[in-house]
């Protein structure tokens, strides 16, 4: 309650301030803002998958069945533990819940349509390889025999060490050399259901040979090249030109070779992966039908198939739009499972083929929800007039003409006034360039210009048709909020592929967010910005945010970042890994910090690019010592400088506020 009270005071002050300003681009302030409006504005219920809510105090909460904790409480806990922003927050219960939901949804679908096989999920390590994540999936997933999918030797090693449940599946994709194959064969001997999925015909002879040498029968799968074209970002995984999978001819070659070696009984799995983030259920269905055709004919060829692995592709609805567009999906988890199971049953029943174990390799949908990137805002830039001094005696005519615009500015003359303001501002800039007017006059002109633009924006709200020239005016005057994070390190897909993630403040949600902003990171790179946000229904170019309060932190959260973001990130400007905190929500509303990892220190990132921190310290000390010798600094000053240098070397790479 105390908090509500405090913010409403600020509100009044803020409202008053806006009123004085008169013409900013934001709505006049109203005090009747409530939580539901925040929930609607930021779309929490559309994308949150029931994991996030709002508290009466205006804070975002993380929710599980019996518990709900404000993210701000977790932030406070981090501050007490000296965990600085930015922080990647993982909520283990959400990860567990996603595994539970996936396995339960398949179990329900199987029961509903009387499917005679079962479901076995595997988690593809590449989607988030962090030990904390894989470990938790292995631990919680054991009750469902949830396995792992690996695409390289390091991932294989991780899987072998993490999985304890012997019946669990390990699906080996990717190129496999002898060492990789030996690891897999030994895993079979240990009791794991470790499948080699053959993606190129060159792997088969090595598998056959190593199996002879080690005396262990392999479990073999084949990856079929899919013709079903899917939409979305990742569509090149499918279709004729896909680099993955065996063609019909190669499949026949594999079958013949295995037959020759008397090993056709080892071929027990068919693998089909259509791509990631498949937005449309129709495409998934048609992929399953194609997979069934391969399955049926391989059975007729004499293979002993008993697993059908449909790969990844289960999408996350990042925008909450619930439609078949790139960053969304037109189906629910239950529909996905039912459609897959039902299509398999119908198609295979027609051919009288026994129902295989269904395997899926859902990565994105498993891990996306459980991670949130939290950061604080360091500063803002507003594009608004700061002061409009009265007319002075010797103003140039251009400035007088600019002032006059305000007199004839009406809704039906916005385009004309817009043109005139640009013209006179240009004239004054030219005068300034030639030395014909001074810096103060130019400053007045720039402020007048902004004032006119904001008046135009207010008038535009009443227009039926916005002149095309003015279409982006509002965005061009949006605030810039500077966030304490690196896009390149923590949200690489925003930069690389224009990915959208839900972004919102995690507190003050019972106040009207009356600024429109874009977000810049601290890399000083013009690409290091976020200027596209989820919207309802279309994405928007600005995000509604609150005005900063002097002396108070303002925290934003980027949600659904658990998949694909952490290890793709790079060291742009040498900003390193962020701090990471894993929490587990308790049953009665509390929470517990279960794991924490301090992010890279400056010494860490420097050594990644082959600097030697010890040697650097010696060099800096020598430079300082020379200055002492030459009488430019004292020995005491030298020591101070060396201490600052060495402390900084051990510190965090991000912006640290002195506490
Ligand atoms: C990347 C990948 C996955 C994961 O896909 P999601 O869409 O994230 O579930 C699964 N299988 C294979 C073979 C992959 O390459």
XYZ file of C-alpha atoms and ligand atoms in Angstrom:
674
model
C 0.000 0.000 0.000
C 2.820 2.347 0.867
C 4.071 1.990 -2.627
C 0.732 2.829 -4.234
C 0.527 5.934 -2.155
C 4.005 7.077 -3.084
C 3.416 6.570 -6.768
C 0.145 8.428 -6.796
C 1.888 11.477 -5.374
C 4.489 11.275 -8.053
C 1.663 10.951 -10.471
C 0.124 14.229 -9.539
C 3.423 16.006 -9.775
C 4.051 14.361 -13.085
C 0.628 15.275 -14.440
C 1.077 18.848 -13.434
C 4.427 18.912 -15.149
C 2.958 17.589 -18.394
C 0.235 20.161 -18.264
C 2.786 22.971 -17.951
C 4.611 21.607 -20.940
C 1.356 21.647 -22.804
C 2.179 19.921 -26.001
C 4.023 16.730 -25.515
C 3.150 13.780 -27.680
C 1.603 11.859 -24.827
C -1.984 11.805 -23.734
C -3.011 14.239 -21.042
C -2.599 12.563 -17.726
C -5.481 10.732 -16.092
C -5.520 9.134 -12.692
C -7.994 6.398 -13.592
C -5.387 3.946 -14.825
C -5.700 0.444 -13.466
C -3.977 -2.908 -13.566
C -6.313 -4.354 -16.182
C -5.325 -1.602 -18.556
C -1.656 -2.453 -18.046
C -2.354 -6.152 -18.569
C -4.220 -5.368 -21.776
C -1.633 -2.863 -23.017
C 1.346 -5.173 -22.580
C -0.592 -8.319 -23.530
C 0.502 -10.297 -20.478
C -2.338 -12.793 -20.786
C -1.893 -13.228 -24.509
C 1.759 -14.335 -24.409
C 2.332 -15.315 -20.777
C 1.030 -18.899 -20.984
C -0.463 -18.425 -17.492
C 2.967 -17.950 -15.928
C 2.792 -14.202 -15.328
C 0.341 -11.893 -13.628
C 0.066 -8.512 -11.928
C -0.041 -7.837 -8.210
C -2.244 -5.227 -6.558
C 0.914 -3.173 -6.037
C 1.349 -2.889 -9.796
C 4.131 -5.428 -10.164
C 4.621 -8.315 -12.560
C 4.428 -11.639 -10.760
C 5.674 -15.057 -11.764
C 2.999 -17.654 -11.084
C 2.879 -21.361 -10.612
C -0.003 -23.470 -9.353
C 0.275 -22.551 -5.680
C 2.439 -19.534 -5.709
C 2.951 -16.068 -7.044
C 6.006 -13.892 -6.465
C 6.610 -10.314 -7.620
C 9.691 -10.059 -9.831
C 10.536 -6.876 -7.910
C 10.859 -8.950 -4.724
C 13.370 -11.126 -6.538
C 15.197 -8.010 -7.741
C 15.349 -6.777 -4.131
C 16.796 -10.128 -3.095
C 19.414 -9.832 -5.807
C 20.364 -6.343 -4.693
C 20.868 -7.629 -1.153
C 23.145 -10.312 -2.556
C 25.091 -7.793 -4.607
C 23.840 -9.247 -7.883
C 23.883 -6.295 -10.213
C 21.787 -5.555 -13.288
C 21.519 -6.796 -15.956
C 20.459 -10.213 -14.698
C 19.108 -13.202 -16.511
C 16.455 -14.633 -14.229
C 15.513 -18.274 -14.556
C 12.436 -19.636 -12.872
C 12.885 -23.363 -12.457
C 9.228 -24.060 -11.726
C 8.276 -22.692 -15.136
C 10.765 -24.979 -16.841
C 9.379 -27.933 -14.883
C 5.817 -26.893 -15.699
C 6.537 -26.793 -19.428
C 7.972 -30.325 -19.364
C 4.985 -31.444 -17.352
C 2.514 -29.804 -19.734
C 4.181 -31.252 -22.833
C 4.232 -34.805 -21.498
C 0.727 -34.554 -20.074
C -0.721 -33.073 -23.261
C 0.687 -35.965 -25.306
C -0.521 -38.514 -22.744
C -4.026 -37.009 -22.888
C -4.070 -36.967 -26.680
C -2.912 -40.582 -26.786
C -5.691 -41.612 -24.450
C -8.303 -39.560 -26.269
C -7.724 -41.098 -29.696
C -6.816 -44.592 -28.451
C -3.329 -44.446 -29.849
C -1.476 -47.621 -28.975
C 2.054 -46.262 -28.722
C 3.429 -43.873 -26.136
C 5.180 -40.524 -26.123
C 8.819 -39.853 -25.337
C 10.100 -36.293 -25.357
C 13.700 -35.292 -25.866
C 15.170 -31.870 -25.240
C 17.601 -30.604 -27.903
C 20.599 -29.277 -25.974
C 21.484 -26.668 -28.607
C 18.410 -24.584 -27.717
C 19.892 -23.672 -24.338
C 23.057 -25.564 -23.410
C 23.554 -23.978 -20.001
C 24.312 -26.638 -17.408
C 21.659 -25.271 -15.017
C 18.999 -25.714 -17.664
C 19.995 -29.155 -18.950
C 20.479 -30.418 -15.409
C 17.000 -29.317 -14.359
C 15.417 -30.830 -17.467
C 17.182 -34.132 -16.777
C 16.221 -34.056 -13.098
C 12.564 -33.107 -13.455
C 12.130 -34.921 -16.780
C 13.241 -38.271 -15.309
C 9.664 -39.003 -14.157
C 8.600 -38.918 -17.823
C 11.827 -40.514 -19.100
C 12.371 -37.237 -20.917
C 15.588 -37.632 -22.913
C 18.062 -35.403 -24.727
C 18.887 -34.659 -28.338
C 22.516 -33.952 -29.205
C 24.148 -32.630 -32.346
C 27.843 -32.703 -31.484
C 30.396 -34.476 -29.294
C 30.342 -31.843 -26.540
C 26.548 -32.101 -26.352
C 26.845 -35.902 -26.306
C 29.257 -35.729 -23.391
C 26.873 -33.393 -21.558
C 23.920 -35.730 -22.182
C 25.795 -38.813 -20.969
C 26.777 -37.079 -17.756
C 23.376 -35.498 -17.060
C 20.923 -38.329 -17.760
C 20.513 -40.935 -15.070
C 17.326 -42.710 -16.102
C 18.632 -45.634 -18.201
C 15.499 -45.986 -20.342
C 15.839 -42.362 -21.527
C 16.332 -41.599 -25.162
C 19.460 -39.956 -26.501
C 18.973 -38.922 -30.106
C 22.247 -38.242 -31.939
C 21.889 -35.917 -34.901
C 24.611 -34.117 -36.809
C 27.872 -35.426 -38.239
C 29.302 -38.282 -36.234
C 32.933 -39.379 -36.264
C 34.334 -42.550 -34.767
C 34.727 -41.101 -31.305
C 31.122 -39.855 -31.283
C 29.961 -43.284 -32.442
C 31.978 -45.103 -29.774
C 30.409 -42.923 -27.082
C 26.951 -43.754 -28.442
C 27.544 -47.491 -28.658
C 28.835 -47.597 -25.110
C 25.752 -45.662 -23.990
C 23.580 -48.397 -25.537
C 25.525 -50.963 -23.565
C 24.885 -48.888 -20.421
C 21.152 -49.140 -21.043
C 20.387 -45.812 -22.733
C 18.219 -45.850 -25.841
C 20.836 -44.014 -27.817
C 19.918 -43.642 -31.496
C 22.298 -42.658 -34.266
C 20.248 -40.703 -36.750
C 21.884 -41.087 -40.134
C 21.943 -37.803 -41.987
C 24.602 -38.614 -44.584
C 25.481 -41.959 -46.117
C 29.136 -41.650 -45.035
C 28.270 -42.315 -41.383
C 26.829 -45.746 -41.909
C 30.083 -47.637 -42.683
C 31.722 -46.224 -39.524
C 28.740 -47.266 -37.401
C 28.810 -50.776 -38.865
C 32.542 -51.122 -38.316
C 32.636 -49.762 -34.759
C 29.667 -51.894 -33.801
C 31.621 -54.993 -34.959
C 34.787 -53.937 -33.145
C 33.047 -53.120 -29.860
C 30.540 -55.962 -30.154
C 27.567 -53.658 -29.471
C 24.472 -53.572 -31.655
C 23.578 -50.007 -32.620
C 20.161 -48.374 -32.570
C 19.796 -46.656 -35.928
C 17.496 -43.946 -37.202
C 17.290 -42.302 -40.597
C 16.509 -38.686 -41.239
C 14.263 -38.210 -44.233
C 14.450 -35.098 -46.361
C 11.058 -33.470 -46.084
C 9.200 -31.886 -48.985
C 6.589 -30.214 -46.866
C 7.496 -26.534 -47.005
C 6.856 -24.626 -43.857
C 6.605 -20.890 -43.398
C 8.445 -18.804 -40.851
C 12.083 -17.926 -40.377
C 13.464 -21.403 -40.426
C 11.836 -22.737 -43.552
C 15.045 -23.736 -45.340
C 15.257 -26.800 -43.083
C 12.579 -28.313 -45.283
C 12.169 -28.689 -49.026
C 14.329 -29.977 -51.863
C 17.321 -27.771 -51.127
C 17.431 -28.634 -47.458
C 20.938 -29.595 -46.404
C 19.546 -32.129 -43.967
C 18.308 -35.637 -44.439
C 18.503 -38.465 -46.907
C 16.818 -38.444 -50.292
C 14.611 -41.356 -51.332
C 17.560 -42.887 -53.176
C 19.868 -42.571 -50.186
C 17.237 -44.107 -47.906
C 17.099 -47.132 -50.202
C 20.918 -47.319 -50.149
C 20.912 -47.352 -46.349
C 18.242 -50.060 -46.238
C 20.119 -52.205 -48.768
C 23.420 -51.833 -46.971
C 21.906 -52.748 -43.611
C 20.179 -55.733 -45.187
C 23.525 -56.832 -46.654
C 25.116 -56.617 -43.213
C 22.166 -58.437 -41.685
C 21.500 -55.382 -39.514
C 18.163 -54.136 -40.837
C 16.622 -54.917 -37.434
C 18.755 -52.084 -36.023
C 16.839 -49.510 -38.087
C 14.187 -48.589 -35.520
C 13.594 -44.875 -35.873
C 12.455 -42.469 -38.541
C 13.422 -38.839 -38.014
C 11.722 -35.862 -39.636
C 12.374 -32.291 -38.600
C 10.440 -29.633 -40.486
C 12.047 -26.600 -38.893
C 11.672 -24.423 -35.828
C 8.821 -22.104 -34.825
C 6.279 -23.533 -37.259
C 3.390 -21.080 -37.064
C 0.710 -23.127 -38.779
C -0.958 -26.341 -37.604
C -1.907 -27.193 -41.193
C 1.786 -27.384 -42.077
C 2.522 -29.572 -39.079
C -0.279 -31.939 -40.055
C 0.937 -32.164 -43.605
C 4.485 -32.837 -42.360
C 3.193 -35.708 -40.218
C 1.405 -37.198 -43.220
C 4.620 -37.087 -45.254
C 6.517 -38.663 -42.346
C 3.959 -41.489 -42.245
C 4.529 -42.212 -45.930
C 8.241 -42.688 -45.292
C 7.473 -44.758 -42.227
C 5.067 -47.047 -44.053
C 7.361 -47.705 -46.985
C 10.445 -48.287 -44.849
C 8.401 -50.877 -42.923
C 7.487 -52.502 -46.223
C 11.200 -52.572 -47.045
C 11.677 -54.738 -43.956
C 12.901 -52.195 -41.382
C 11.828 -52.791 -37.764
C 10.768 -49.210 -37.095
C 9.151 -48.567 -33.719
C 9.906 -44.848 -33.117
C 8.780 -41.874 -35.157
C 10.664 -38.698 -34.265
C 8.954 -35.541 -35.503
C 11.740 -33.165 -34.472
C 11.136 -29.659 -33.154
C 8.925 -26.913 -34.487
C 6.366 -26.519 -31.697
C 6.130 -22.740 -31.710
C 6.060 -20.089 -29.001
C 3.513 -17.297 -29.337
C 5.905 -14.409 -28.783
C 3.437 -11.732 -29.825
C 0.349 -13.308 -28.308
C -1.472 -12.803 -31.615
C -2.555 -16.457 -31.873
C -2.232 -16.472 -35.632
C -0.097 -18.217 -38.258
C 2.486 -15.441 -38.509
C 6.223 -15.837 -38.012
C 6.385 -14.881 -34.342
C 3.156 -16.532 -33.307
C 1.213 -19.773 -33.847
C -2.351 -20.656 -34.717
C -2.653 -23.607 -32.331
C -2.386 -24.500 -28.665
C -0.183 -27.190 -27.141
C -3.203 -29.484 -26.787
C -4.173 -28.998 -30.425
C -0.611 -29.715 -31.528
C -0.531 -32.979 -29.602
C -4.004 -34.065 -30.682
C -3.362 -33.282 -34.331
C -0.047 -35.137 -34.334
C -1.404 -38.213 -32.558
C -4.645 -38.317 -34.528
C -2.920 -37.892 -37.902
C -0.447 -40.655 -37.063
C -3.191 -43.012 -35.969
C -5.393 -42.432 -38.990
C -2.605 -42.613 -41.534
C -0.940 -45.699 -40.072
C -4.232 -47.523 -39.398
C -5.066 -47.287 -43.099
C -1.928 -49.326 -43.754
C -2.375 -51.643 -40.777
C 0.884 -50.599 -39.235
C 1.491 -50.826 -35.473
C 1.635 -47.490 -33.657
C 5.206 -46.425 -32.926
C 6.512 -44.483 -29.952
C 6.118 -40.799 -30.782
C 9.210 -38.711 -30.170
C 9.383 -34.927 -30.420
C 12.383 -32.681 -29.934
C 10.699 -29.547 -28.622
C 13.326 -27.083 -27.537
C 11.993 -23.578 -27.959
C 8.624 -24.312 -26.375
C 10.282 -26.136 -23.471
C 12.697 -23.429 -22.363
C 11.530 -20.050 -23.741
C 9.140 -19.177 -20.892
C 11.477 -19.802 -17.996
C 14.019 -17.001 -18.596
C 13.562 -13.259 -18.271
C 16.206 -10.631 -18.943
C 15.980 -7.859 -16.357
C 17.725 -4.531 -16.694
C 17.524 -1.011 -15.348
C 17.180 2.192 -17.323
C 20.197 4.466 -17.033
C 18.962 7.571 -18.758
C 16.427 8.939 -21.229
C 16.392 11.416 -24.075
C 13.182 13.335 -24.801
C 12.517 15.128 -28.040
C 10.521 17.920 -26.561
C 10.957 21.679 -26.250
C 12.778 22.370 -23.001
C 12.213 26.116 -22.784
C 10.539 28.654 -24.991
C 11.856 32.108 -24.075
C 9.788 35.097 -25.163
C 10.427 37.118 -28.277
C 13.667 39.090 -28.217
C 14.158 42.334 -30.093
C 16.612 41.365 -32.792
C 15.185 37.988 -33.844
C 15.791 37.052 -37.470
C 12.689 37.035 -39.658
C 12.915 33.286 -40.110
C 12.374 32.829 -36.379
C 9.462 35.276 -36.380
C 7.911 33.324 -39.255
C 8.342 30.145 -37.306
C 6.550 31.608 -34.279
C 3.755 32.684 -36.599
C 3.089 29.077 -37.606
C 1.497 28.456 -34.238
C -1.122 31.126 -35.066
C -2.396 29.367 -38.182
C -1.882 25.768 -37.082
C -5.225 23.946 -37.336
C -6.210 20.366 -38.129
C -6.782 21.062 -41.822
C -3.420 22.809 -42.217
C -1.104 20.312 -40.481
C 0.774 19.384 -43.648
C 1.381 23.035 -44.533
C 2.566 23.865 -41.017
C 4.784 20.791 -40.998
C 6.400 21.937 -44.259
C 6.796 25.525 -43.069
C 8.414 24.493 -39.788
C 10.929 22.350 -41.676
C 11.637 25.165 -44.096
C 12.323 27.813 -41.446
C 14.356 25.474 -39.289
C 16.507 24.739 -42.302
C 16.893 28.470 -43.017
C 18.037 29.134 -39.454
C 20.493 26.253 -39.555
C 21.910 27.766 -42.740
C 22.191 31.206 -41.135
C 23.999 29.602 -38.222
C 26.396 27.819 -40.550
C 27.327 31.106 -42.217
C 27.803 32.847 -38.873
C 24.776 35.079 -39.492
C 22.996 34.021 -36.324
C 24.107 32.680 -32.951
C 23.840 29.473 -30.979
C 21.096 30.810 -28.688
C 18.874 31.755 -31.615
C 19.410 28.357 -33.108
C 18.452 26.737 -29.796
C 15.198 28.755 -29.708
C 14.448 27.655 -33.277
C 15.055 23.973 -32.491
C 12.761 24.210 -29.486
C 10.061 26.008 -31.437
C 10.302 23.337 -34.082
C 9.772 20.563 -31.534
C 6.889 22.493 -30.011
C 5.191 22.746 -33.408
C 5.739 19.046 -34.110
C 4.132 18.072 -30.820
C 1.172 20.381 -31.522
C 0.808 18.713 -34.917
C 0.790 15.272 -33.295
C -1.993 16.327 -30.935
C -4.035 17.558 -33.897
C -3.360 14.412 -35.889
C -5.364 12.398 -33.368
C -8.474 14.146 -34.733
C -7.685 13.504 -38.397
C -9.343 10.811 -40.459
C -6.508 10.557 -42.915
C -2.875 11.071 -41.885
C -0.768 12.664 -44.647
C 1.947 10.142 -45.649
C 4.762 12.605 -44.816
C 3.552 12.678 -41.257
C 3.035 8.963 -40.809
C 6.228 8.429 -38.797
C 6.228 11.749 -36.986
C 5.205 10.263 -33.667
C 7.961 7.624 -33.797
C 10.555 10.183 -34.810
C 9.822 12.106 -31.621
C 9.683 9.076 -29.325
C 11.864 9.046 -26.236
C 15.028 6.986 -26.121
C 15.375 4.913 -22.951
C 18.927 3.708 -22.386
C 18.960 0.206 -20.949
C 21.817 -1.376 -19.023
C 22.305 -4.431 -21.262
C 23.872 -5.463 -24.547
C 21.534 -6.552 -27.301
C 24.353 -8.480 -28.953
C 25.142 -10.432 -25.808
C 21.685 -11.081 -24.401
C 19.128 -10.752 -27.220
C 21.042 -11.613 -30.402
C 17.954 -12.675 -32.361
C 16.466 -9.187 -32.145
C 19.458 -7.944 -34.050
C 20.014 -10.956 -36.303
C 16.508 -11.891 -37.430
C 14.181 -9.190 -36.135
C 12.780 -11.459 -33.442
C 10.108 -9.884 -31.233
C 9.972 -10.536 -27.503
C 7.415 -9.188 -25.048
C 9.018 -6.294 -23.159
C 7.440 -4.395 -20.288
C 8.164 -2.624 -17.016
C 8.008 -5.021 -14.073
C 6.611 -2.418 -11.650
C 4.558 0.821 -11.553
C 1.833 -0.932 -13.536
C -0.941 0.854 -11.707
C 0.337 4.103 -13.190
C -0.394 5.153 -16.728
C 2.716 4.692 -18.873
C 2.523 8.060 -20.590
C 5.752 8.075 -22.561
C 6.339 6.432 -25.924
C 9.884 5.108 -26.226
C 12.413 3.040 -28.103
C 15.138 1.267 -26.153
C 18.855 1.661 -26.769
C 21.456 -0.595 -25.194
C 24.857 0.509 -23.881
C 27.022 -0.787 -26.735
C 27.171 2.618 -28.490
C 26.293 0.750 -31.665
C 23.457 2.126 -33.749
C 22.188 -1.451 -34.191
C 22.034 -1.878 -30.439
C 18.445 -0.746 -30.150
C 14.960 -2.146 -29.890
C 12.427 -0.282 -31.985
C 9.889 -2.970 -32.747
C 7.582 -4.292 -30.107
C 4.743 -6.747 -29.953
C 1.394 -5.020 -30.427
C -2.212 -6.018 -30.723
C -2.544 -7.138 -33.426
C 0.342 -5.560 -35.353
C 3.840 -4.849 -34.013
C 4.490 -1.249 -33.007
C 7.559 0.995 -33.287
C 7.403 2.415 -29.786
C 6.770 1.004 -26.320
C 4.659 2.816 -23.721
C 6.786 3.416 -20.607
C 6.695 5.475 -17.434
C 8.604 8.630 -16.823
C 11.678 8.033 -14.672
C 11.461 9.141 -11.060
C 14.503 10.933 -9.726
C 16.474 8.688 -7.387
C 14.418 5.565 -8.204
C 15.382 2.680 -10.456
C 13.125 1.750 -13.346
C 13.250 -1.922 -14.335
C 12.213 -3.549 -17.576
C 11.854 -7.253 -18.307
C 12.316 -8.959 -21.650
C 10.257 -12.135 -21.507
C 10.377 -15.548 -23.219
C 14.133 -15.366 -23.788
C 15.014 -18.893 -22.618
C 15.491 -20.317 -26.121
C 18.425 -19.684 -28.449
C 19.547 -16.356 -26.914
C 22.196 -17.231 -24.367
C 24.988 -18.825 -26.287
C 24.565 -17.111 -29.621
C 25.434 -13.812 -27.978
C 28.767 -12.193 -28.678
C 31.261 -9.946 -26.938
C 30.418 -6.763 -28.856
C 32.214 -3.900 -27.091
C 33.447 -6.608 -24.704
C 30.231 -6.728 -22.720
C 30.293 -10.234 -21.285
C 27.857 -12.761 -19.884
C 25.321 -11.250 -17.532
C 24.749 -12.391 -13.990
C 22.365 -15.336 -13.870
C 20.046 -16.216 -11.030
C 17.802 -19.268 -10.777
C 14.928 -19.112 -8.379
C 12.387 -21.661 -7.272
C 9.009 -20.423 -6.116
C 7.774 -22.016 -2.912
C 4.254 -23.205 -2.170
C 3.294 -20.364 0.119
C 4.390 -17.446 -1.991
C 8.051 -17.341 -1.027
C 10.989 -18.082 -3.227
C 14.491 -19.349 -2.931
C 17.663 -18.507 -4.797
C 18.763 -21.947 -5.931
C 21.681 -21.048 -8.157
C 23.566 -17.927 -9.004
C 26.398 -17.325 -11.393
C 28.303 -14.106 -11.509
C 28.683 -12.851 -15.067
C 32.014 -12.233 -16.747
C 34.461 -9.879 -15.134
C 36.420 -7.446 -17.261
C 39.458 -9.718 -16.849
C 37.359 -12.643 -18.141
C 36.249 -10.939 -21.346
C 39.721 -9.583 -22.006
C 41.227 -13.024 -21.724
C 38.580 -14.380 -24.167
C 40.154 -12.133 -26.787
C 43.647 -13.246 -25.784
C 44.728 -10.409 -23.525
C 46.646 -11.405 -20.458
C 45.150 -9.593 -17.445
C 48.190 -10.218 -15.202
C 50.521 -8.798 -17.793
C 48.224 -5.806 -18.316
C 48.387 -5.025 -14.622
C 52.180 -5.125 -14.751
C 52.240 -2.805 -17.738
C 49.924 -0.282 -16.137
C 51.982 -0.410 -12.953
C 55.126 0.300 -14.972
C 53.473 3.269 -16.663
C 52.458 4.656 -13.262
C 55.899 3.963 -11.777
C 57.512 5.892 -14.609
C 55.238 8.843 -13.835
C 56.407 8.706 -10.216
C 60.050 8.647 -11.311
C 59.466 11.625 -13.538
C 57.793 13.496 -10.715
C 54.372 13.783 -12.407
C 52.473 11.900 -9.668
C 53.225 10.910 -6.106
C 53.788 7.344 -4.946
C 50.495 7.550 -3.093
C 48.636 8.632 -6.233
C 50.306 5.789 -8.076
C 48.894 3.337 -5.569
C 45.410 4.797 -5.889
C 45.526 4.484 -9.673
C 46.743 0.914 -9.535
C 44.005 0.010 -7.077
C 41.320 1.531 -9.310
C 42.705 -0.362 -12.297
C 42.895 -3.696 -10.499
C 39.464 -3.407 -8.892
C 37.918 -2.488 -12.199
C 39.570 -5.489 -13.812
C 37.746 -7.789 -11.394
C 34.423 -5.966 -11.791
C 31.307 -6.433 -13.934
C 31.399 -5.339 -17.584
C 28.059 -3.500 -17.357
C 27.186 -0.086 -15.940
C 27.526 -0.208 -12.168
C 25.916 2.419 -9.992
C 27.831 3.295 -6.864
C 25.791 2.317 -3.853
C 16.954 -27.074 -33.631
C 16.404 -28.420 -33.673
C 15.360 -28.781 -32.814
C 14.666 -27.810 -31.890
O 13.605 -27.177 -32.534
P 12.570 -26.258 -31.710
O 11.756 -25.657 -32.793
O 13.361 -25.302 -30.926
O 11.758 -27.134 -30.844
C 14.933 -30.094 -32.822
N 15.508 -31.007 -33.648
C 16.501 -30.674 -34.502
C 17.067 -31.712 -35.376
C 16.970 -29.381 -34.547
O 17.929 -29.067 -35.399
